Each structure stands twice: as structure tokens, then as C-alpha cells.
mmCIF file of C-alpha atoms in Angstrom:
data_model
loop_
_atom_site.group_PDB
_atom_site.id
_atom_site.type_symbol
_atom_site.label_atom_id
_atom_site.label_comp_id
_atom_site.label_asym_id
_atom_site.label_seq_id
_atom_site.Cartn_x
_atom_site.Cartn_y
_atom_site.Cartn_z
ATOM 1 C CA MET A 1 0.124 0.402 0.028
ATOM 2 C CA ALA A 2 1.314 2.924 -1.111
ATOM 3 C CA ILE A 3 1.982 6.256 1.722
ATOM 4 C CA ILE A 4 1.516 10.074 0.180
ATOM 5 C CA LEU A 5 2.349 12.994 2.169
ATOM 6 C CA GLY A 6 -0.208 16.154 1.032
ATOM 7 C CA LEU A 7 0.525 19.686 1.545
ATOM 8 C CA GLU A 8 -1.949 22.365 1.003
ATOM 9 C CA SER A 9 -1.056 26.145 0.486
ATOM 10 C CA SER A 10 -3.762 27.406 -2.080
ATOM 11 C CA CYS A 11 -5.434 30.236 -0.156
ATOM 12 C CA ASP A 12 -5.845 30.414 4.285
ATOM 13 C CA GLU A 13 -4.762 27.261 5.134
ATOM 14 C CA THR A 14 -1.324 25.455 5.955
ATOM 15 C CA ALA A 15 -1.897 21.988 5.846
ATOM 16 C CA ALA A 16 0.053 18.299 5.856
ATOM 17 C CA ALA A 17 -1.248 15.205 6.118
ATOM 18 C CA ILE A 18 0.122 11.555 5.720
ATOM 19 C CA VAL A 19 -2.138 9.146 3.957
ATOM 20 C CA ARG A 20 -1.871 5.276 3.305
ATOM 21 C CA SER A 21 -3.916 3.858 0.051
ATOM 22 C CA ASP A 22 -6.481 1.998 1.661
ATOM 23 C CA ARG A 23 -7.993 5.753 2.840
ATOM 24 C CA THR A 24 -6.482 5.390 5.965
ATOM 25 C CA ILE A 25 -5.010 8.455 7.688
ATOM 26 C CA LEU A 26 -2.044 8.044 9.522
ATOM 27 C CA ALA A 27 -1.244 12.739 10.471
ATOM 28 C CA HIS A 28 -2.966 15.512 10.028
ATOM 29 C CA ALA A 29 -1.281 18.573 10.965
ATOM 30 C CA LEU A 30 -3.550 21.721 10.125
ATOM 31 C CA ALA A 31 -2.990 25.842 10.657
ATOM 32 C CA GLY A 32 -5.215 28.246 9.625
ATOM 33 C CA GLN A 33 -4.603 31.541 9.335
ATOM 34 C CA GLU A 34 -8.491 33.969 10.568
ATOM 35 C CA ASP A 35 -5.971 35.873 12.910
ATOM 36 C CA HIS A 36 -4.087 37.231 10.686
ATOM 37 C CA HIS A 37 -6.855 38.314 7.570
ATOM 38 C CA ARG A 38 -9.999 38.523 10.475
ATOM 39 C CA ALA A 39 -8.920 42.534 10.736
ATOM 40 C CA PHE A 40 -8.825 42.943 6.506
ATOM 41 C CA GLY A 41 -12.741 41.077 6.893
ATOM 42 C CA GLY A 42 -11.103 38.631 3.930
ATOM 43 C CA VAL A 43 -7.935 37.239 2.363
ATOM 44 C CA VAL A 44 -4.476 38.962 1.746
ATOM 45 C CA PRO A 45 -2.426 37.534 -0.052
ATOM 46 C CA GLU A 46 0.624 38.327 0.979
ATOM 47 C CA ILE A 47 0.068 38.026 4.200
ATOM 48 C CA ALA A 48 -1.012 34.034 3.420
ATOM 49 C CA ALA A 49 1.844 33.869 2.172
ATOM 50 C CA ARG A 50 4.224 34.903 4.238
ATOM 51 C CA ALA A 51 2.272 32.464 7.070
ATOM 52 C CA HIS A 52 2.430 29.348 4.773
ATOM 53 C CA ALA A 53 6.187 29.963 4.543
ATOM 54 C CA GLU A 54 6.456 30.424 8.310
ATOM 55 C CA LEU A 55 4.394 27.134 8.546
ATOM 56 C CA MET A 56 4.636 24.304 6.469
ATOM 57 C CA THR A 57 7.361 23.397 7.792
ATOM 58 C CA PRO A 58 6.845 22.941 10.680
ATOM 59 C CA LEU A 59 3.790 21.528 9.891
ATOM 60 C CA VAL A 60 5.447 18.591 7.505
ATOM 61 C CA GLN A 61 7.633 17.643 10.902
ATOM 62 C CA ALA A 62 5.373 17.510 12.897
ATOM 63 C CA ALA A 63 2.408 15.048 10.329
ATOM 64 C CA LEU A 64 5.590 12.956 9.887
ATOM 65 C CA ALA A 65 6.000 13.054 14.080
ATOM 66 C CA ASP A 66 2.920 11.832 14.259
ATOM 67 C CA ALA A 67 2.841 9.532 12.383
ATOM 68 C CA GLY A 68 5.944 7.703 13.638
ATOM 69 C CA MET A 69 7.335 8.117 9.886
ATOM 70 C CA THR A 70 10.113 9.572 7.564
ATOM 71 C CA LEU A 71 10.952 10.959 4.562
ATOM 72 C CA ASP A 72 12.507 7.509 3.931
ATOM 73 C CA ASP A 73 8.330 5.761 4.338
ATOM 74 C CA VAL A 74 6.624 8.335 2.411
ATOM 75 C CA ASP A 75 6.094 6.822 -1.203
ATOM 76 C CA ALA A 76 5.904 9.690 -2.838
ATOM 77 C CA ILE A 77 5.183 13.616 -2.067
ATOM 78 C CA ALA A 78 1.963 15.637 -3.675
ATOM 79 C CA ALA A 79 0.814 19.220 -2.706
ATOM 80 C CA THR A 80 -1.428 21.676 -4.704
ATOM 81 C CA ALA A 81 -0.288 23.186 -7.769
ATOM 82 C CA GLY A 82 -3.079 25.388 -8.201
ATOM 83 C CA PRO A 83 -5.862 27.179 -9.034
ATOM 84 C CA GLY A 84 -5.717 28.973 -5.563
ATOM 85 C CA LEU A 85 -3.509 32.780 -4.393
ATOM 86 C CA ILE A 86 -0.301 32.460 -6.483
ATOM 87 C CA GLY A 87 1.666 33.407 -3.759
ATOM 88 C CA GLY A 88 0.880 30.083 -1.741
ATOM 89 C CA VAL A 89 0.491 28.231 -4.028
ATOM 90 C CA MET A 90 4.468 28.295 -4.749
ATOM 91 C CA VAL A 91 5.117 27.357 -1.570
ATOM 92 C CA GLY A 92 3.113 24.360 -0.906
ATOM 93 C CA LEU A 93 4.778 23.589 -4.040
ATOM 94 C CA VAL A 94 8.442 23.956 -3.828
ATOM 95 C CA THR A 95 7.991 22.692 -0.356
ATOM 96 C CA ALA A 96 7.055 19.292 -1.850
ATOM 97 C CA LYS A 97 9.383 19.841 -4.896
ATOM 98 C CA ALA A 98 12.528 20.308 -2.709
ATOM 99 C CA LEU A 99 11.065 17.190 0.153
ATOM 100 C CA ALA A 100 10.540 14.792 -3.304
ATOM 101 C CA MET A 101 14.607 15.310 -4.514
ATOM 102 C CA ALA A 102 15.927 15.415 -1.201
ATOM 103 C CA ALA A 103 14.193 11.917 -1.221
ATOM 104 C CA GLY A 104 14.716 10.503 -4.142
ATOM 105 C CA LYS A 105 10.709 10.269 -3.948
ATOM 106 C CA PRO A 106 8.360 10.938 -7.159
ATOM 107 C CA LEU A 107 5.986 14.454 -7.162
ATOM 108 C CA ILE A 108 2.734 14.659 -7.824
ATOM 109 C CA ALA A 109 0.973 18.322 -8.598
ATOM 110 C CA VAL A 110 -2.447 17.883 -7.402
ATOM 111 C CA ASN A 111 -5.298 20.437 -8.918
ATOM 112 C CA HIS A 112 -6.779 21.506 -6.000
ATOM 113 C CA LEU A 113 -10.408 21.016 -7.386
ATOM 114 C CA GLU A 114 -9.645 17.274 -7.921
ATOM 115 C CA GLY A 115 -8.329 17.493 -3.895
ATOM 116 C CA HIS A 116 -11.959 18.088 -3.211
ATOM 117 C CA ALA A 117 -13.561 16.375 -6.137
ATOM 118 C CA LEU A 118 -12.043 13.462 -5.046
ATOM 119 C CA SER A 119 -12.315 13.655 -1.072
ATOM 120 C CA PRO A 120 -15.574 12.438 -0.802
ATOM 121 C CA ARG A 121 -14.371 8.872 -2.044
ATOM 122 C CA LEU A 122 -11.195 9.149 0.632
ATOM 123 C CA VAL A 123 -13.844 8.510 3.485
ATOM 124 C CA ASP A 124 -16.425 6.171 0.935
ATOM 125 C CA PRO A 125 -14.977 3.760 -0.259
ATOM 126 C CA ASP A 126 -18.615 2.844 -2.158
ATOM 127 C CA LEU A 127 -18.202 5.421 -3.650
ATOM 128 C CA ASN A 128 -17.149 4.609 -7.705
ATOM 129 C CA PHE A 129 -16.800 6.626 -10.559
ATOM 130 C CA PRO A 130 -19.297 8.206 -12.077
ATOM 131 C CA TYR A 131 -20.904 10.298 -9.492
ATOM 132 C CA LEU A 132 -22.652 13.691 -9.938
ATOM 133 C CA LEU A 133 -20.617 16.262 -8.145
ATOM 134 C CA LEU A 134 -21.444 20.196 -7.112
ATOM 135 C CA LEU A 135 -18.060 21.595 -6.593
ATOM 136 C CA VAL A 136 -18.599 24.806 -4.174
ATOM 137 C CA SER A 137 -16.297 26.733 -2.401
ATOM 138 C CA GLY A 138 -14.976 29.797 -1.405
ATOM 139 C CA GLY A 139 -13.574 30.519 -5.379
ATOM 140 C CA HIS A 140 -15.435 28.175 -8.161
ATOM 141 C CA CYS A 141 -19.043 27.367 -7.890
ATOM 142 C CA GLN A 142 -19.145 23.672 -10.380
ATOM 143 C CA LEU A 143 -21.355 21.459 -11.332
ATOM 144 C CA LEU A 144 -19.453 18.085 -12.930
ATOM 145 C CA ARG A 145 -18.957 14.131 -13.613
ATOM 146 C CA VAL A 146 -16.154 12.709 -12.419
ATOM 147 C CA ASN A 147 -15.463 9.405 -14.763
ATOM 148 C CA GLY A 148 -12.441 8.983 -13.100
ATOM 149 C CA VAL A 149 -9.025 9.621 -11.483
ATOM 150 C CA GLY A 150 -7.517 13.160 -14.275
ATOM 151 C CA ASP A 151 -11.259 12.668 -15.773
ATOM 152 C CA TYR A 152 -14.148 15.895 -15.150
ATOM 153 C CA ASN A 153 -16.782 16.792 -17.858
ATOM 154 C CA ARG A 154 -17.962 20.257 -16.849
ATOM 155 C CA LEU A 155 -21.289 20.743 -17.189
ATOM 156 C CA ALA A 156 -21.727 24.233 -14.921
ATOM 157 C CA THR A 157 -19.389 27.022 -13.240
ATOM 158 C CA THR A 158 -20.278 30.211 -12.561
ATOM 159 C CA ILE A 159 -20.629 33.496 -14.341
ATOM 160 C CA ASP A 160 -18.663 35.748 -11.880
ATOM 161 C CA ASP A 161 -18.939 35.431 -8.082
ATOM 162 C CA ALA A 162 -18.258 32.170 -6.817
ATOM 163 C CA VAL A 163 -20.734 30.736 -3.454
ATOM 164 C CA GLY A 164 -18.136 31.065 -1.317
ATOM 165 C CA GLU A 165 -17.131 34.726 -1.925
ATOM 166 C CA ALA A 166 -20.818 35.830 -1.914
ATOM 167 C CA PHE A 167 -20.582 35.007 1.766
ATOM 168 C CA ASP A 168 -17.466 35.767 2.427
ATOM 169 C CA LYS A 169 -18.805 39.716 1.117
ATOM 170 C CA THR A 170 -22.118 38.895 3.074
ATOM 171 C CA ALA A 171 -20.806 38.639 5.378
ATOM 172 C CA LYS A 172 -18.750 41.504 5.778
ATOM 173 C CA ILE A 173 -21.110 43.328 4.574
ATOM 174 C CA LEU A 174 -23.023 42.233 7.542
ATOM 175 C CA GLY A 175 -20.443 42.939 9.823
ATOM 176 C CA LEU A 176 -20.283 38.984 11.101
ATOM 177 C CA GLY A 177 -16.838 38.779 11.100
ATOM 178 C CA PHE A 178 -13.995 35.586 9.152
ATOM 179 C CA PRO A 179 -14.440 33.808 8.460
ATOM 180 C CA GLY A 180 -17.741 34.876 5.957
ATOM 181 C CA GLY A 181 -19.100 31.419 5.316
ATOM 182 C CA PRO A 182 -19.964 29.932 8.630
ATOM 183 C CA ALA A 183 -20.452 33.685 10.253
ATOM 184 C CA VAL A 184 -23.232 33.778 8.031
ATOM 185 C CA GLU A 185 -25.042 30.356 8.906
ATOM 186 C CA ARG A 186 -25.168 31.450 12.181
ATOM 187 C CA ALA A 187 -26.747 34.289 12.201
ATOM 188 C CA ALA A 188 -29.145 32.946 9.803
ATOM 189 C CA THR A 189 -30.229 29.987 13.066
ATOM 190 C CA ASN A 190 -31.257 33.224 13.923
ATOM 191 C CA GLY A 191 -33.236 34.934 11.571
ATOM 192 C CA ASN A 192 -36.418 34.687 9.009
ATOM 193 C CA SER A 193 -35.803 33.256 5.159
ATOM 194 C CA ALA A 194 -38.915 35.124 4.240
ATOM 195 C CA ALA A 195 -38.675 38.694 5.837
ATOM 196 C CA VAL A 196 -35.664 39.994 2.803
ATOM 197 C CA PRO A 197 -36.952 40.011 -0.408
ATOM 198 C CA LEU A 198 -34.056 38.831 -2.338
ATOM 199 C CA PRO A 199 -33.266 38.295 -6.243
ATOM 200 C CA ARG A 200 -32.586 33.960 -6.863
ATOM 201 C CA PRO A 201 -29.850 35.434 -9.706
ATOM 202 C CA LEU A 202 -30.627 33.279 -12.821
ATOM 203 C CA LYS A 203 -33.243 31.130 -11.218
ATOM 204 C CA GLY A 204 -35.773 29.420 -14.232
ATOM 205 C CA ALA A 205 -33.223 30.517 -16.559
ATOM 206 C CA ASP A 206 -32.344 28.575 -20.061
ATOM 207 C CA GLU A 207 -28.717 28.392 -19.515
ATOM 208 C CA PRO A 208 -26.914 25.450 -16.889
ATOM 209 C CA HIS A 209 -24.834 28.255 -15.376
ATOM 210 C CA PHE A 210 -24.949 29.582 -11.654
ATOM 211 C CA SER A 211 -24.372 33.777 -10.382
ATOM 212 C CA PHE A 212 -24.133 35.253 -7.639
ATOM 213 C CA ALA A 213 -22.873 38.276 -8.094
ATOM 214 C CA GLY A 214 -26.114 40.074 -8.206
ATOM 215 C CA LEU A 215 -27.554 38.474 -5.003
ATOM 216 C CA LYS A 216 -24.145 40.188 -2.809
ATOM 217 C CA SER A 217 -25.209 43.718 -4.143
ATOM 218 C CA ALA A 218 -28.550 43.141 -3.229
ATOM 219 C CA VAL A 219 -27.976 42.297 0.727
ATOM 220 C CA LEU A 220 -25.621 45.728 0.170
ATOM 221 C CA ARG A 221 -28.697 47.693 -0.547
ATOM 222 C CA ALA A 222 -30.459 45.077 1.626
ATOM 223 C CA PHE A 223 -28.230 46.620 4.752
ATOM 224 C CA GLN A 224 -27.848 49.838 3.433
ATOM 225 C CA SER A 225 -31.854 49.999 3.896
ATOM 226 C CA GLY A 226 -31.851 50.234 7.743
ATOM 227 C CA GLN A 227 -35.025 48.352 6.617
ATOM 228 C CA TYR A 228 -34.356 44.803 8.005
ATOM 229 C CA LYS A 229 -32.516 43.447 11.326
ATOM 230 C CA VAL A 230 -28.704 41.669 9.660
ATOM 231 C CA ASP A 231 -29.751 38.220 11.298
ATOM 232 C CA ASP A 232 -33.145 38.152 8.718
ATOM 233 C CA ILE A 233 -30.657 39.408 5.391
ATOM 234 C CA ALA A 234 -28.299 37.047 6.378
ATOM 235 C CA ALA A 235 -31.308 34.138 6.525
ATOM 236 C CA SER A 236 -32.533 35.477 3.607
ATOM 237 C CA PHE A 237 -29.803 35.310 1.809
ATOM 238 C CA GLN A 238 -28.625 31.681 2.718
ATOM 239 C CA GLN A 239 -31.959 30.669 1.937
ATOM 240 C CA ALA A 240 -31.463 32.543 -1.678
ATOM 241 C CA VAL A 241 -28.384 31.336 -2.053
ATOM 242 C CA VAL A 242 -30.198 26.980 -0.941
ATOM 243 C CA GLU A 243 -32.892 28.110 -3.945
ATOM 244 C CA CYS A 244 -29.772 28.565 -6.504
ATOM 245 C CA LEU A 245 -28.675 25.714 -6.138
ATOM 246 C CA ARG A 246 -31.348 23.323 -6.508
ATOM 247 C CA ASP A 247 -32.918 24.672 -9.654
ATOM 248 C CA ARG A 248 -29.472 24.860 -11.435
ATOM 249 C CA LEU A 249 -28.335 21.288 -10.404
ATOM 250 C CA GLN A 250 -32.421 20.535 -11.607
ATOM 251 C CA TYR A 251 -31.348 21.957 -14.545
ATOM 252 C CA SER A 252 -27.754 19.829 -15.546
ATOM 253 C CA VAL A 253 -29.606 17.478 -14.189
ATOM 254 C CA ASP A 254 -32.998 17.006 -16.480
ATOM 255 C CA ARG A 255 -30.347 16.460 -19.437
ATOM 256 C CA ILE A 256 -27.871 14.030 -18.335
ATOM 257 C CA ASP A 257 -27.827 10.544 -18.452
ATOM 258 C CA PRO A 258 -28.421 9.600 -14.629
ATOM 259 C CA LEU A 259 -26.151 9.429 -12.190
ATOM 260 C CA PRO A 260 -26.134 6.449 -9.125
ATOM 261 C CA ALA A 261 -24.968 9.460 -6.488
ATOM 262 C CA LEU A 262 -25.221 13.428 -6.568
ATOM 263 C CA VAL A 263 -21.605 13.738 -4.335
ATOM 264 C CA VAL A 264 -20.882 17.630 -2.409
ATOM 265 C CA ALA A 265 -17.264 19.288 -1.903
ATOM 266 C CA GLY A 266 -15.966 23.005 -1.261
ATOM 267 C CA GLY A 267 -15.878 24.837 1.747
ATOM 268 C CA VAL A 268 -19.331 25.557 1.036
ATOM 269 C CA ALA A 269 -20.812 22.098 1.758
ATOM 270 C CA ALA A 270 -20.414 22.227 5.131
ATOM 271 C CA ASN A 271 -23.131 24.854 4.831
ATOM 272 C CA ILE A 272 -26.131 22.162 6.645
ATOM 273 C CA ALA A 273 -28.976 24.444 5.094
ATOM 274 C CA ILE A 274 -27.478 23.173 2.013
ATOM 275 C CA ARG A 275 -26.370 20.034 2.895
ATOM 276 C CA ASP A 276 -30.126 19.291 3.553
ATOM 277 C CA MET A 277 -31.404 20.120 0.339
ATOM 278 C CA LEU A 278 -29.185 18.342 -1.466
ATOM 279 C CA SER A 279 -29.493 15.433 0.621
ATOM 280 C CA GLU A 280 -33.840 15.927 -0.467
ATOM 281 C CA PHE A 281 -32.766 16.300 -3.872
ATOM 282 C CA ALA A 282 -31.035 12.936 -4.408
ATOM 283 C CA ALA A 283 -33.890 11.687 -2.950
ATOM 284 C CA ALA A 284 -36.099 12.565 -4.463
ATOM 285 C CA ARG A 285 -34.883 11.051 -7.565
ATOM 286 C CA ALA A 286 -33.485 7.884 -5.752
ATOM 287 C CA MET A 287 -29.699 9.167 -5.583
ATOM 288 C CA ARG A 288 -27.167 8.329 -3.198
ATOM 289 C CA PHE A 289 -26.011 10.972 -0.862
ATOM 290 C CA VAL A 290 -22.559 11.616 -0.197
ATOM 291 C CA ALA A 291 -21.301 14.098 1.502
ATOM 292 C CA PRO A 292 -17.746 14.326 2.908
ATOM 293 C CA PRO A 293 -17.410 15.408 6.700
ATOM 294 C CA LEU A 294 -16.930 18.286 8.213
ATOM 295 C CA TRP A 295 -13.003 19.358 8.311
ATOM 296 C CA LEU A 296 -13.040 17.695 5.537
ATOM 297 C CA CYS A 297 -15.263 20.061 3.556
ATOM 298 C CA THR A 298 -12.975 22.869 4.117
ATOM 299 C CA ASP A 299 -8.595 22.768 2.511
ATOM 300 C CA ASN A 300 -6.395 19.807 4.005
ATOM 301 C CA GLY A 301 -3.792 18.245 3.281
ATOM 302 C CA ALA A 302 -5.523 14.999 3.784
ATOM 303 C CA MET A 303 -7.529 15.129 0.843
ATOM 304 C CA ILE A 304 -4.182 15.998 -1.488
ATOM 305 C CA ALA A 305 -2.333 13.693 0.375
ATOM 306 C CA TRP A 306 -5.911 10.684 -1.366
ATOM 307 C CA ALA A 307 -5.723 12.704 -4.077
ATOM 308 C CA GLY A 308 -2.163 11.877 -4.812
ATOM 309 C CA ALA A 309 -2.997 8.212 -3.417
ATOM 310 C CA GLU A 310 -5.228 8.566 -6.770
ATOM 311 C CA ARG A 311 -3.054 9.643 -8.885
ATOM 312 C CA PHE A 312 -0.198 7.498 -7.664
ATOM 313 C CA ALA A 313 -1.908 4.591 -8.232
ATOM 314 C CA ALA A 314 -3.439 5.271 -11.976
ATOM 315 C CA GLY A 315 0.277 5.592 -12.553
ATOM 316 C CA LEU A 316 0.489 9.819 -12.635
ATOM 317 C CA THR A 317 3.428 11.538 -11.282
ATOM 318 C CA ASP A 318 4.912 15.017 -12.821
ATOM 319 C CA GLY A 319 7.809 16.550 -12.972
ATOM 320 C CA LEU A 320 9.603 18.779 -11.059
ATOM 321 C CA ASP A 321 9.660 21.750 -13.155
ATOM 322 C CA PHE A 322 5.869 21.514 -12.711
ATOM 323 C CA VAL A 323 4.868 25.059 -13.030
ATOM 324 C CA ALA A 324 2.358 26.544 -10.791
ATOM 325 C CA ARG A 325 -0.730 27.771 -11.158
ATOM 326 C CA PRO A 326 -3.408 30.899 -10.187
ATOM 327 C CA ARG A 327 -5.658 29.067 -12.161
ATOM 328 C CA TRP A 328 -6.332 25.463 -14.077
ATOM 329 C CA PRO A 329 -9.959 23.530 -14.753
ATOM 330 C CA LEU A 330 -10.589 20.369 -14.193
ATOM 331 C CA ASP A 331 -12.586 20.149 -17.751
ATOM 332 C CA PRO A 332 -10.423 21.962 -19.971
ATOM 333 C CA ASP A 333 -12.284 21.580 -22.771
ATOM 334 C CA ALA A 334 -15.795 22.488 -21.211
ATOM 335 C CA ALA A 335 -17.202 25.499 -23.853
ATOM 336 C CA PRO A 336 -16.650 28.747 -22.453
ATOM 337 C CA ALA A 337 -19.408 30.767 -20.115
ATOM 338 C CA ARG A 338 -20.461 33.895 -20.422
ATOM 339 C CA GLY A 339 -19.035 36.349 -17.889
ATOM 340 C CA ALA A 340 -15.855 38.490 -17.007
ATOM 341 C CA GLY A 341 -15.417 37.041 -14.157
ATOM 342 C CA VAL A 342 -16.098 32.941 -15.638
ATOM 343 C CA LYS A 343 -14.224 30.665 -12.362
ATOM 344 C CA ALA A 344 -13.665 27.925 -14.734
#
């Protein structure tokens, strides 16, 4: 069985994990950066990159120590090579290259989105290809057909803001703090989801894609009006997101061959209201619903190590000249979507 060391540094979590190909997580070390960015209400790329540079080596050492291993015991070293904040991505990838060179181990350059896409298979051995994946995170909102390792068909993407970005911006507008997603979700539990008339962008549209920029702007106008309670705006925003996701998902499901499982992954997959909607959606269509545990939804090293294990098993390794990528679509052949801010 292969043992993979995985490094993650694409945004504001620095992580290292060691995973065995039988799905055993041997060690997992993670350091968040909330305290570094809270004063700014969002992630500052330069600050994130410096924090990654300070934290990565100690986390690798901690993971190896927790597993009772040295680099000699590892079969390959995987790292996020994109997409993400390029300074942070470079820190993790350069660290992985140095370790691979020093230890004479193969390097596996992992697409961060593939880390999310395959993460449910780390904890669910019965999840087989193909499956339908809703990938919802701070930087992306996509619907994909997952055919196998490295084989994806993008069915839909956001034409402007990602859903996680909309959560973060809403939290900033409402003064709920950082990180924004959990803050909005907490406020929403105390609010009336029908209190604020917010739009449902692209709901009912004859195209598959998502849009959240207009919803974010409507939240700003509702807040500036002074007519509504913050908790009610948060609850109404979350309900609008749920309805938009359900509608867009329905559009695509109606136009593809049936798939046995609906899977959700990415940081926003930790939102309970979204999970509940997806569970009901899948049950109504006789699909299995699969969601990773909450800790595996947000950025972490275990998903990168597991994606590395899946790629290693498929004979996919990379040279030390692999270049970090700020953008890296899972389906480079997907038809272009309209919108200047398309997150491929």
C-alpha cells in the first residue's frame, strides 16, 4: 500500500497530511490563518503567502512525527499546484519539490479542485465512478460529471462570483466577522428567511450556469436601507443561495443521463442548509447523497494526499519542473461560459 505525504497551501489554510492508499489517515496537521486576516475582513494574498512559508516546514515535521515516520517511509509527495493564490501555491509546491528531490521520491502535482472532487472517496469506499459533483467553495461553484481520476466533464460554472465568495462578502457587509461562511450560517439560524426580498439570479434561466454577484449586491442594498435585521438578511441570503443551487442543479440533471450518486465537496459543503437541500434532492431522484465530514470540506492536507494516492495508483507523477498555476480548470475542453469573471 502506498503512503503519500500531501501539502496544501492554496488559500489561507496551511496543511500537511499522510494518507495510506487503504484510506487510513496516518497524520493530519493544519494551521488556519483567521487571526492574520480577520482585521481585513478577507484573505490578503501577501500575508497568506508569508504565513504559509513560516508554517509549512513545522507542519510537515509534525505530520511525520505523529505518524512515526521519516521521509524514507513515504512513497510520494503530493502538493497543491493550483488553482489558488499563486504565492501560497508556490510555497507548498516548492516545499514538495525540495522534499521530493532530497528524498528521491516522486512528485505529484495536484489540482486543488481535484482534491475536493475526490475527497468523498477517502471516507466512502463505496463511492464509485462516475458521480455527479457539486463543487462549492470560496473560489469556485461548478457542477461536474466525475468519470475518473483526471477525467471530468464540466456541466456548469459560475459566470461571476463563486458561492463561497458571496457568503464571505455578505458577512463583511453585515459585519459578521471572518471567516464569512460560518458567520452567515450562525446568524441565519436566528433570522427569518422570508423577511427580505432578495433575487434568485438565473433561476429558471435556459442555461446551466450559476450567478451570485447580483445577490451579493442586493444584500448590500438591503443592509444600507436600514429596514431589516442583520439576522433576517443572513437567513434570506442563505435561502436564496439554497434555491439557486437547487434550480441550477435541476436544470442540469434534467439534461444528462442518470448518475447513481450526488456528491458535494468544497468549503461551502459544510453549510447544513445546503446539505439538507441536496440530501432531499438526491432522495427524490433515487440517488445516493455523499458528503464528506465537515472537517474534510474545508481546505486540508488529507484531501491532497488522497488525490495524490489516487493519481499515484494510476501511474500519474510529475517532473520537478512543474509550474504553479493560479488557474487550472478540471475540464479544459468545456465550452466557454459567458461572463468576464468566469471561474473555469
